[in-house]
mmCIF file of C-alpha atoms and ligand atoms in Angstrom:
data_model
loop_
_atom_site.group_PDB
_atom_site.id
_atom_site.type_symbol
_atom_site.label_atom_id
_atom_site.label_comp_id
_atom_site.label_asym_id
_atom_site.label_seq_id
_atom_site.Cartn_x
_atom_site.Cartn_y
_atom_site.Cartn_z
ATOM 1 C CA MET U 14 -6.285 -17.986 -4.921
ATOM 2 C CA LYS U 15 -9.847 -16.923 -4.138
ATOM 3 C CA MET U 16 -11.756 -13.729 -5.020
ATOM 4 C CA ILE U 17 -13.464 -12.174 -1.997
ATOM 5 C CA PRO U 18 -15.856 -9.265 -1.361
ATOM 6 C CA CYS U 19 -14.644 -6.454 0.909
ATOM 7 C CA ASP U 20 -14.288 -7.774 4.463
ATOM 8 C CA LEU U 21 -15.451 -4.468 5.935
ATOM 9 C CA CYS U 22 -18.535 -3.512 3.871
ATOM 10 C CA GLY U 23 -19.240 -6.572 1.697
ATOM 11 C CA ASP U 24 -18.955 -4.567 -1.552
ATOM 12 C CA LYS U 25 -17.501 -6.401 -4.557
ATOM 13 C CA ASN U 26 -16.277 -3.334 -6.456
ATOM 14 C CA TYR U 27 -12.591 -2.613 -6.181
ATOM 15 C CA ARG U 28 -9.831 -0.723 -7.938
ATOM 16 C CA ILE U 29 -6.454 -2.358 -8.578
ATOM 17 C CA LEU U 30 -3.678 -0.304 -6.959
ATOM 18 C CA TYR U 31 -0.527 -2.335 -7.617
ATOM 19 C CA MET U 32 0.793 -5.755 -8.429
ATOM 20 C CA THR U 33 2.959 -6.746 -5.474
ATOM 21 C CA LYS U 34 5.408 -9.521 -4.579
ATOM 22 C CA ASP U 35 7.224 -10.893 -1.559
ATOM 23 C CA ARG U 36 10.020 -8.370 -1.069
ATOM 24 C CA TYR U 37 11.230 -9.805 2.219
ATOM 25 C CA PHE U 38 11.946 -13.367 1.139
ATOM 26 C CA PRO U 39 13.059 -14.377 -2.363
ATOM 27 C CA ILE U 40 9.902 -16.450 -2.972
ATOM 28 C CA GLU U 41 8.107 -16.354 -6.358
ATOM 29 C CA GLY U 42 4.558 -15.076 -6.834
ATOM 30 C CA THR U 43 2.657 -11.884 -7.698
ATOM 31 C CA PHE U 44 -0.350 -10.500 -5.852
ATOM 32 C CA GLN U 45 -3.035 -7.962 -6.681
ATOM 33 C CA PHE U 46 -3.352 -5.191 -4.073
ATOM 34 C CA VAL U 47 -6.773 -3.530 -4.367
ATOM 35 C CA LYS U 48 -8.888 -0.803 -2.767
ATOM 36 C CA CYS U 49 -12.597 -1.206 -2.010
ATOM 37 C CA GLN U 50 -14.515 1.404 -4.031
ATOM 38 C CA ASN U 51 -17.082 1.772 -1.280
ATOM 39 C CA CYS U 52 -15.220 1.954 2.046
ATOM 40 C CA GLY U 53 -11.539 2.272 1.074
ATOM 41 C CA LEU U 54 -10.322 -0.968 2.718
ATOM 42 C CA LEU U 55 -7.119 -2.236 1.082
ATOM 43 C CA TYR U 56 -6.675 -5.954 0.529
ATOM 44 C CA LEU U 57 -5.179 -8.670 -1.624
ATOM 45 C CA ASN U 58 -7.727 -9.872 -4.152
ATOM 46 C CA PRO U 59 -7.691 -12.720 -5.001
ATOM 47 C CA GLN U 60 -6.518 -13.876 -1.570
ATOM 48 C CA PRO U 61 -3.755 -16.489 -1.534
ATOM 49 C CA GLY U 62 -4.718 -19.964 -0.288
ATOM 50 C CA SER U 63 -3.331 -21.414 2.921
ATOM 51 C CA GLU U 64 -0.799 -23.633 1.105
ATOM 52 C CA GLU U 65 0.645 -20.674 -0.768
ATOM 53 C CA LEU U 66 0.723 -18.556 2.396
ATOM 54 C CA GLN U 67 2.609 -21.235 4.289
ATOM 55 C CA ARG U 68 5.499 -20.978 1.809
ATOM 56 C CA HIS U 69 5.790 -17.277 2.664
ATOM 57 C CA TYR U 70 6.103 -17.911 6.415
ATOM 58 C CA PRO U 71 9.432 -19.746 6.696
ATOM 59 C CA THR U 72 10.089 -20.502 10.374
ATOM 60 C CA GLU U 73 13.742 -19.541 10.040
ATOM 61 C CA GLY U 74 14.157 -15.836 9.467
ATOM 62 C CA TYR U 75 10.641 -14.489 9.998
ATOM 63 C CA TYR U 76 11.135 -11.754 12.584
ATOM 64 C CA ALA U 77 7.910 -12.382 14.538
ATOM 65 C CA TYR U 78 9.156 -15.864 15.412
ATOM 66 C CA ARG U 79 12.471 -14.688 16.791
ATOM 67 C CA SER U 80 12.793 -14.224 20.495
ATOM 68 C CA GLY U 81 14.338 -11.654 22.839
ATOM 69 C CA LYS U 82 16.280 -8.662 21.575
ATOM 70 C CA ASN U 83 16.488 -10.039 18.033
ATOM 71 C CA ALA U 84 12.699 -10.031 17.815
ATOM 72 C CA THR U 85 12.484 -6.265 17.499
ATOM 73 C CA SER U 86 15.563 -5.922 15.336
ATOM 74 C CA ILE U 87 15.019 -6.831 11.711
ATOM 75 C CA VAL U 88 18.688 -6.297 10.967
ATOM 76 C CA ASN U 89 21.116 -8.153 13.192
ATOM 77 C CA SER U 90 24.627 -6.805 13.504
ATOM 78 C CA GLU U 91 26.820 -6.110 16.526
ATOM 79 C CA LYS U 92 27.768 -2.606 15.402
ATOM 80 C CA LEU U 93 24.168 -1.686 14.717
ATOM 81 C CA ASN U 94 23.012 -3.189 18.013
ATOM 82 C CA LEU U 95 25.562 -1.036 19.868
ATOM 83 C CA PHE U 96 24.290 2.036 18.019
ATOM 84 C CA ARG U 97 20.710 1.055 18.901
ATOM 85 C CA SER U 98 21.564 0.531 22.566
ATOM 86 C CA ILE U 99 23.083 4.032 22.784
ATOM 87 C CA ARG U 100 20.076 5.482 21.001
ATOM 88 C CA THR U 101 17.656 3.616 23.316
ATOM 89 C CA VAL U 102 19.312 5.128 26.397
ATOM 90 C CA PHE U 103 19.246 8.590 24.759
ATOM 91 C CA ILE U 104 15.561 8.305 23.848
ATOM 92 C CA TRP U 105 14.705 6.867 27.273
ATOM 93 C CA ALA U 106 16.316 9.915 28.938
ATOM 94 C CA LEU U 107 14.440 12.293 26.597
ATOM 95 C CA SER U 108 11.162 10.440 27.154
ATOM 96 C CA ARG U 109 11.301 11.286 30.874
ATOM 97 C CA ILE U 110 10.911 14.918 29.772
ATOM 98 C CA PHE U 111 8.634 14.393 26.745
ATOM 99 C CA PRO U 112 5.990 11.673 27.373
ATOM 100 C CA SER U 113 5.201 11.394 23.637
ATOM 101 C CA LEU U 114 8.640 9.781 23.189
ATOM 102 C CA ARG U 115 7.819 6.918 25.563
ATOM 103 C CA SER U 116 8.136 3.416 24.193
ATOM 104 C CA GLU U 117 5.063 1.891 22.603
ATOM 105 C CA MET U 118 4.918 -0.739 25.356
ATOM 106 C CA GLU U 119 4.894 2.015 28.015
ATOM 107 C CA LYS U 120 2.101 3.819 26.130
ATOM 108 C CA GLU U 121 0.140 0.583 25.859
ATOM 109 C CA MET U 122 0.386 0.101 29.626
ATOM 110 C CA VAL U 123 -0.778 3.687 30.236
ATOM 111 C CA TYR U 124 -3.788 3.494 27.914
ATOM 112 C CA LEU U 125 -4.905 0.039 28.998
ATOM 113 C CA GLY U 126 -4.807 1.066 32.645
ATOM 114 C CA PRO U 127 -3.323 -0.750 35.642
ATOM 115 C CA ILE U 128 -2.585 -4.434 35.153
ATOM 116 C CA HIS U 129 -3.105 -6.559 38.248
ATOM 117 C CA SER U 130 -3.089 -10.195 39.238
ATOM 118 C CA GLY U 131 -6.182 -12.104 38.240
ATOM 119 C CA MET U 132 -6.483 -10.203 34.952
ATOM 120 C CA ARG U 133 -6.633 -12.348 31.830
ATOM 121 C CA VAL U 134 -4.764 -11.057 28.804
ATOM 122 C CA LEU U 135 -4.818 -12.657 25.353
ATOM 123 C CA ASP U 136 -2.367 -11.837 22.561
ATOM 124 C CA VAL U 137 -3.607 -12.973 19.138
ATOM 125 C CA GLY U 138 -0.628 -13.809 16.910
ATOM 126 C CA CYS U 139 1.628 -13.759 19.968
ATOM 127 C CA GLY U 140 4.755 -15.009 18.117
ATOM 128 C CA SER U 141 7.280 -16.142 20.692
ATOM 129 C CA GLY U 142 5.342 -14.399 23.497
ATOM 130 C CA ASP U 143 7.641 -11.438 24.259
ATOM 131 C CA SER U 144 4.820 -8.863 24.509
ATOM 132 C CA LEU U 145 2.827 -11.125 26.827
ATOM 133 C CA SER U 146 5.783 -11.225 29.229
ATOM 134 C CA PHE U 147 5.191 -7.517 30.074
ATOM 135 C CA TYR U 148 1.724 -8.463 31.366
ATOM 136 C CA GLN U 149 2.975 -11.624 33.055
ATOM 137 C CA GLU U 150 5.552 -9.565 35.003
ATOM 138 C CA ARG U 151 2.663 -7.456 36.304
ATOM 139 C CA GLY U 152 0.766 -10.496 37.552
ATOM 140 C CA ALA U 153 -1.726 -11.116 34.731
ATOM 141 C CA SER U 154 -2.609 -14.598 33.463
ATOM 142 C CA THR U 155 -1.294 -14.617 29.916
ATOM 143 C CA TYR U 156 -2.782 -16.417 26.940
ATOM 144 C CA GLY U 157 -1.668 -16.519 23.335
ATOM 145 C CA VAL U 158 -2.899 -17.702 19.956
ATOM 146 C CA GLU U 159 -0.265 -18.471 17.337
ATOM 147 C CA ILE U 160 -0.194 -20.488 14.121
ATOM 148 C CA ASN U 161 3.531 -21.256 14.085
ATOM 149 C CA ALA U 162 4.292 -24.416 16.098
ATOM 150 C CA LYS U 163 7.885 -23.424 16.997
ATOM 151 C CA ALA U 164 6.806 -19.958 18.187
ATOM 152 C CA CYS U 165 4.017 -21.634 20.241
ATOM 153 C CA GLU U 166 6.620 -23.766 22.020
ATOM 154 C CA GLU U 167 8.743 -20.709 22.798
ATOM 155 C CA GLY U 168 5.702 -18.893 24.175
ATOM 156 C CA ARG U 169 4.811 -21.867 26.381
ATOM 157 C CA ALA U 170 8.398 -22.072 27.649
ATOM 158 C CA LYS U 171 7.927 -18.494 28.930
ATOM 159 C CA GLY U 172 4.909 -19.620 30.935
ATOM 160 C CA HIS U 173 2.107 -18.381 28.648
ATOM 161 C CA LYS U 174 -0.858 -20.601 27.778
ATOM 162 C CA VAL U 175 -0.587 -20.684 24.001
ATOM 163 C CA PHE U 176 -3.173 -22.183 21.671
ATOM 164 C CA CYS U 177 -1.600 -23.319 18.408
ATOM 165 C CA GLY U 178 -3.992 -22.374 15.575
ATOM 166 C CA GLU U 179 -6.504 -19.635 14.711
ATOM 167 C CA LEU U 180 -8.481 -17.566 17.231
ATOM 168 C CA SER U 181 -11.797 -18.991 15.959
ATOM 169 C CA GLU U 182 -10.561 -22.558 16.650
ATOM 170 C CA ALA U 183 -9.480 -21.782 20.220
ATOM 171 C CA ARG U 184 -13.109 -21.614 21.465
ATOM 172 C CA PHE U 185 -12.378 -19.446 24.465
ATOM 173 C CA GLU U 186 -15.249 -18.885 26.871
ATOM 174 C CA GLU U 187 -17.556 -15.924 26.445
ATOM 175 C CA ASP U 188 -16.803 -12.829 28.590
ATOM 176 C CA SER U 189 -13.536 -14.319 29.835
ATOM 177 C CA PHE U 190 -10.748 -11.803 28.993
ATOM 178 C CA ASP U 191 -9.914 -8.310 30.262
ATOM 179 C CA ILE U 192 -7.629 -7.424 27.354
ATOM 180 C CA VAL U 193 -7.219 -8.801 23.825
ATOM 181 C CA LEU U 194 -4.137 -7.657 21.903
ATOM 182 C CA PHE U 195 -3.391 -7.709 18.198
ATOM 183 C CA HIS U 196 0.230 -6.618 17.723
ATOM 184 C CA GLN U 197 0.773 -6.456 13.966
ATOM 185 C CA SER U 198 -1.368 -9.541 13.479
ATOM 186 C CA LEU U 199 -4.855 -8.444 12.372
ATOM 187 C CA GLU U 200 -3.646 -7.670 8.844
ATOM 188 C CA HIS U 201 -2.426 -11.290 8.529
ATOM 189 C CA ILE U 202 -5.797 -12.862 9.391
ATOM 190 C CA CYS U 203 -8.245 -13.948 6.675
ATOM 191 C CA SER U 204 -11.214 -11.958 8.078
ATOM 192 C CA PRO U 205 -10.407 -9.045 10.436
ATOM 193 C CA HIS U 206 -14.158 -8.412 10.749
ATOM 194 C CA ARG U 207 -15.016 -11.930 11.985
ATOM 195 C CA THR U 208 -11.900 -11.902 14.173
ATOM 196 C CA LEU U 209 -12.905 -8.716 15.996
ATOM 197 C CA LEU U 210 -16.433 -10.052 16.494
ATOM 198 C CA GLU U 211 -14.845 -13.090 18.157
ATOM 199 C CA ALA U 212 -12.597 -10.802 20.245
ATOM 200 C CA ARG U 213 -15.679 -8.957 21.467
ATOM 201 C CA ARG U 214 -17.449 -12.215 22.301
ATOM 202 C CA ILE U 215 -14.602 -13.380 24.552
ATOM 203 C CA LEU U 216 -13.986 -9.963 26.174
ATOM 204 C CA LYS U 217 -15.684 -9.166 29.476
ATOM 205 C CA PRO U 218 -18.025 -6.152 29.489
ATOM 206 C CA GLY U 219 -15.702 -3.161 29.839
ATOM 207 C CA GLY U 220 -12.785 -5.229 28.440
ATOM 208 C CA LYS U 221 -10.420 -3.616 25.981
ATOM 209 C CA VAL U 222 -8.996 -4.486 22.596
ATOM 210 C CA TRP U 223 -5.627 -3.059 21.511
ATOM 211 C CA VAL U 224 -4.737 -3.215 17.810
ATOM 212 C CA SER U 225 -1.540 -2.112 16.095
ATOM 213 C CA ILE U 226 -1.437 -2.363 12.296
ATOM 214 C CA PRO U 227 0.376 -0.664 9.382
ATOM 215 C CA ASN U 228 -1.056 2.752 8.471
ATOM 216 C CA HIS U 229 -1.713 3.035 4.755
ATOM 217 C CA ASN U 230 -2.505 6.709 5.121
ATOM 218 C CA SER U 231 1.007 7.402 6.441
ATOM 219 C CA ILE U 232 3.481 9.705 4.741
ATOM 220 C CA GLN U 233 5.598 6.686 3.928
ATOM 221 C CA ALA U 234 2.713 4.791 2.296
ATOM 222 C CA ARG U 235 1.851 7.852 0.199
ATOM 223 C CA LEU U 236 5.442 8.598 -0.723
ATOM 224 C CA PHE U 237 6.569 5.072 -1.561
ATOM 225 C CA GLY U 238 3.357 3.514 -2.946
ATOM 226 C CA LYS U 239 3.998 -0.123 -3.814
ATOM 227 C CA TRP U 240 7.480 0.104 -2.233
ATOM 228 C CA PHE U 241 5.997 0.926 1.208
ATOM 229 C CA TYR U 242 7.660 -1.798 3.281
ATOM 230 C CA ALA U 243 4.546 -2.557 5.360
ATOM 231 C CA ILE U 244 2.563 -3.764 2.331
ATOM 232 C CA GLU U 245 4.445 -7.003 2.961
ATOM 233 C CA SER U 246 2.638 -9.161 0.413
ATOM 234 C CA PRO U 247 1.381 -11.794 0.678
ATOM 235 C CA ARG U 248 1.616 -12.065 4.492
ATOM 236 C CA HIS U 249 -0.436 -8.877 4.923
ATOM 237 C CA LEU U 250 -3.847 -9.730 3.498
ATOM 238 C CA PHE U 251 -5.410 -6.379 4.506
ATOM 239 C CA GLY U 252 -4.332 -2.743 4.752
ATOM 240 C CA PHE U 253 -5.974 -0.161 7.024
ATOM 241 C CA THR U 254 -6.095 3.613 7.419
ATOM 242 C CA PRO U 255 -7.297 5.461 10.542
ATOM 243 C CA ALA U 256 -10.755 5.774 8.885
ATOM 244 C CA THR U 257 -11.137 2.080 7.983
ATOM 245 C CA SER U 258 -9.787 0.940 11.362
ATOM 246 C CA VAL U 259 -12.316 3.127 13.201
ATOM 247 C CA ARG U 260 -15.056 1.693 10.986
ATOM 248 C CA LEU U 261 -13.879 -1.878 11.709
ATOM 249 C CA LEU U 262 -14.026 -1.337 15.483
ATOM 250 C CA THR U 263 -17.368 0.476 15.517
ATOM 251 C CA GLN U 264 -18.973 -2.003 13.155
ATOM 252 C CA THR U 265 -17.934 -4.913 15.394
ATOM 253 C CA GLY U 266 -19.530 -3.213 18.420
ATOM 254 C CA PHE U 267 -16.534 -1.544 20.104
ATOM 255 C CA GLN U 268 -16.424 1.998 21.449
ATOM 256 C CA VAL U 269 -13.280 3.487 19.940
ATOM 257 C CA GLY U 270 -11.009 4.685 22.740
ATOM 258 C CA HIS U 271 -7.668 5.868 21.552
ATOM 259 C CA LEU U 272 -5.888 6.267 18.211
ATOM 260 C CA HIS U 273 -2.328 7.310 17.485
ATOM 261 C CA THR U 274 0.352 6.571 14.929
ATOM 262 C CA TYR U 275 4.125 6.340 15.090
ATOM 263 C CA SER U 276 7.050 5.770 12.790
ATOM 264 C CA LEU U 277 9.767 3.149 13.241
ATOM 265 C CA PRO U 278 13.416 4.303 13.154
ATOM 266 C CA GLY U 279 14.374 2.003 10.273
ATOM 267 C CA GLY U 280 11.065 2.312 8.377
ATOM 268 C CA PRO U 281 12.114 4.767 5.665
ATOM 269 C CA CYS U 282 15.318 2.751 5.079
ATOM 270 C CA PHE U 283 13.327 -0.417 4.382
ATOM 271 C CA SER U 284 10.975 1.312 1.919
ATOM 272 C CA LEU U 285 13.915 3.030 0.227
ATOM 273 C CA GLU U 286 15.685 -0.310 -0.027
ATOM 274 C CA TYR U 287 12.723 -1.826 -1.891
ATOM 275 C CA PHE U 288 12.525 1.208 -4.177
ATOM 276 C CA LEU U 289 16.250 1.030 -5.013
ATOM 277 C CA ASN U 290 16.070 -2.717 -5.628
ATOM 278 C CA ASP U 291 13.467 -2.224 -8.342
ATOM 279 C CA HIS U 292 15.035 0.860 -9.915
ATOM 280 C CA PHE U 293 18.605 -0.373 -10.052
ATOM 281 C CA ASN U 294 17.757 -3.937 -10.872
ATOM 282 C CA ARG U 295 19.226 -5.210 -7.636
ATOM 283 C CA SER U 296 17.902 -8.586 -6.654
ATOM 284 C CA ASN U 297 18.621 -8.488 -2.948
ATOM 285 C CA PRO U 298 15.543 -8.990 -0.824
ATOM 286 C CA PHE U 299 15.884 -8.551 2.903
ATOM 287 C CA TYR U 300 16.414 -12.097 3.817
ATOM 288 C CA TYR U 301 18.699 -14.606 2.114
ATOM 289 C CA GLY U 302 19.355 -17.004 4.964
ATOM 290 C CA LYS U 303 21.314 -14.173 6.561
ATOM 291 C CA ILE U 304 20.238 -10.534 6.695
ATOM 292 C CA GLN U 305 22.729 -8.197 5.111
ATOM 293 C CA ILE U 306 23.444 -5.053 7.023
ATOM 294 C CA LYS U 307 23.583 -1.936 4.871
ATOM 295 C CA TRP U 308 26.023 0.742 6.058
ATOM 296 C CA TRP U 309 23.704 3.534 4.999
ATOM 297 C CA TYR U 310 21.026 2.477 7.517
ATOM 298 C CA ILE U 311 23.391 3.629 10.264
ATOM 299 C CA VAL U 312 23.857 6.995 8.547
ATOM 300 C CA ALA U 313 20.199 7.406 7.543
ATOM 301 C CA GLU U 314 18.467 6.477 10.819
ATOM 302 C CA PRO U 315 19.649 9.532 12.816
ATOM 303 C CA LEU U 316 18.690 11.762 9.849
ATOM 304 C CA PHE U 317 15.131 10.530 10.173
ATOM 305 C CA PHE U 318 14.991 11.271 13.924
ATOM 306 C CA PHE U 319 13.496 14.790 13.736
ATOM 307 C CA PRO U 320 11.266 14.146 10.698
ATOM 308 C CA ARG U 321 9.887 11.177 12.667
ATOM 309 C CA LEU U 322 9.038 13.405 15.629
ATOM 310 C CA LEU U 323 7.026 15.667 13.301
ATOM 311 C CA ILE U 324 5.364 12.717 11.580
ATOM 312 C CA ASN U 325 4.363 11.256 14.961
ATOM 313 C CA LEU U 326 3.076 14.625 16.136
ATOM 314 C CA PHE U 327 0.741 14.951 13.128
ATOM 315 C CA ASP U 328 -0.247 11.255 13.191
ATOM 316 C CA PHE U 329 1.167 10.271 9.820
ATOM 317 C CA GLY U 330 3.396 7.471 11.151
ATOM 318 C CA GLU U 331 3.361 4.122 9.379
ATOM 319 C CA ILE U 332 2.165 2.186 12.425
ATOM 320 C CA LEU U 333 -1.390 2.804 13.557
ATOM 321 C CA VAL U 334 -2.558 1.995 17.082
ATOM 322 C CA ILE U 335 -6.237 1.899 17.967
ATOM 323 C CA SER U 336 -8.011 0.706 21.082
ATOM 324 C CA GLY U 337 -11.629 -0.162 21.683
ATOM 325 C CA ARG U 338 -13.818 -0.944 24.675
ATOM 326 C CA ASN U 339 -16.434 -3.644 24.849
ATOM 327 C CA PRO U 340 -19.452 -1.699 26.163
HETATM 328 ZN ZN1 ZN T 15 -15.456 -2.003 1.551
#
């Protein structure tokens, strides 16, 4: 464990918000979640060391390392998958009429502009490489950076060039990428500030960065506090709001392009689950070798459908998406 100054502004003054723990895996340890008194960045302080962090990234069961349709589904059950398939078709049909309902991948493609052959796309924290495949299908040369060896192999098997390790170790050439993606990975990295500086170094002039991270200014974060599922200690070392993410991009030399938020269908269920666990003394974290499906998720998810539309409309969703352009 190591005390650090704020990664965004360098200030050492912070306020303790909560003591947190790993709520996803039943692994011991408590962590201090703090807020910078100067700029409002949220982070774990002290930061866990690499050995401790490794224990909290078991290869089996961590959703980012799963491939295919299971990768996006935290809960795996045939009944629920059938329900999700029906819902996907329903939402797809609606999204033809209302563009704001389009899938996040579709939105990403729209905002990043046409993808063509010869383009070089890098996904930092690419997991098993599923997101990169969208770019590969459109003719781009796809590169990934990933710390998990098994996920690296899966990514390579899909035809992506994956570097196993940290972005800073990969030593990519200057001005060599058109797009650098961070899909739910920046909050896991020990210095988002240094990482974005590196992203800018390797991006061509006019190249774009696309970052999606949990939104700690979301309704869910405010409502659930330390039970907000996206706190995900200790894997998430940092927490951002729209204001701190804009500051991070501008301070690392990017022109901020686009910002929106959205809410995941199961999000409120996960936060509620954590809340109930603590209040009713239930010791069932999400993952115990096998994920247990809760019947009430199936009932609750459709109830959240319309509230989610409103939340997305007013940009209070728990996932924040921001893009920047290398001038
Ligand atoms: Zn700060």
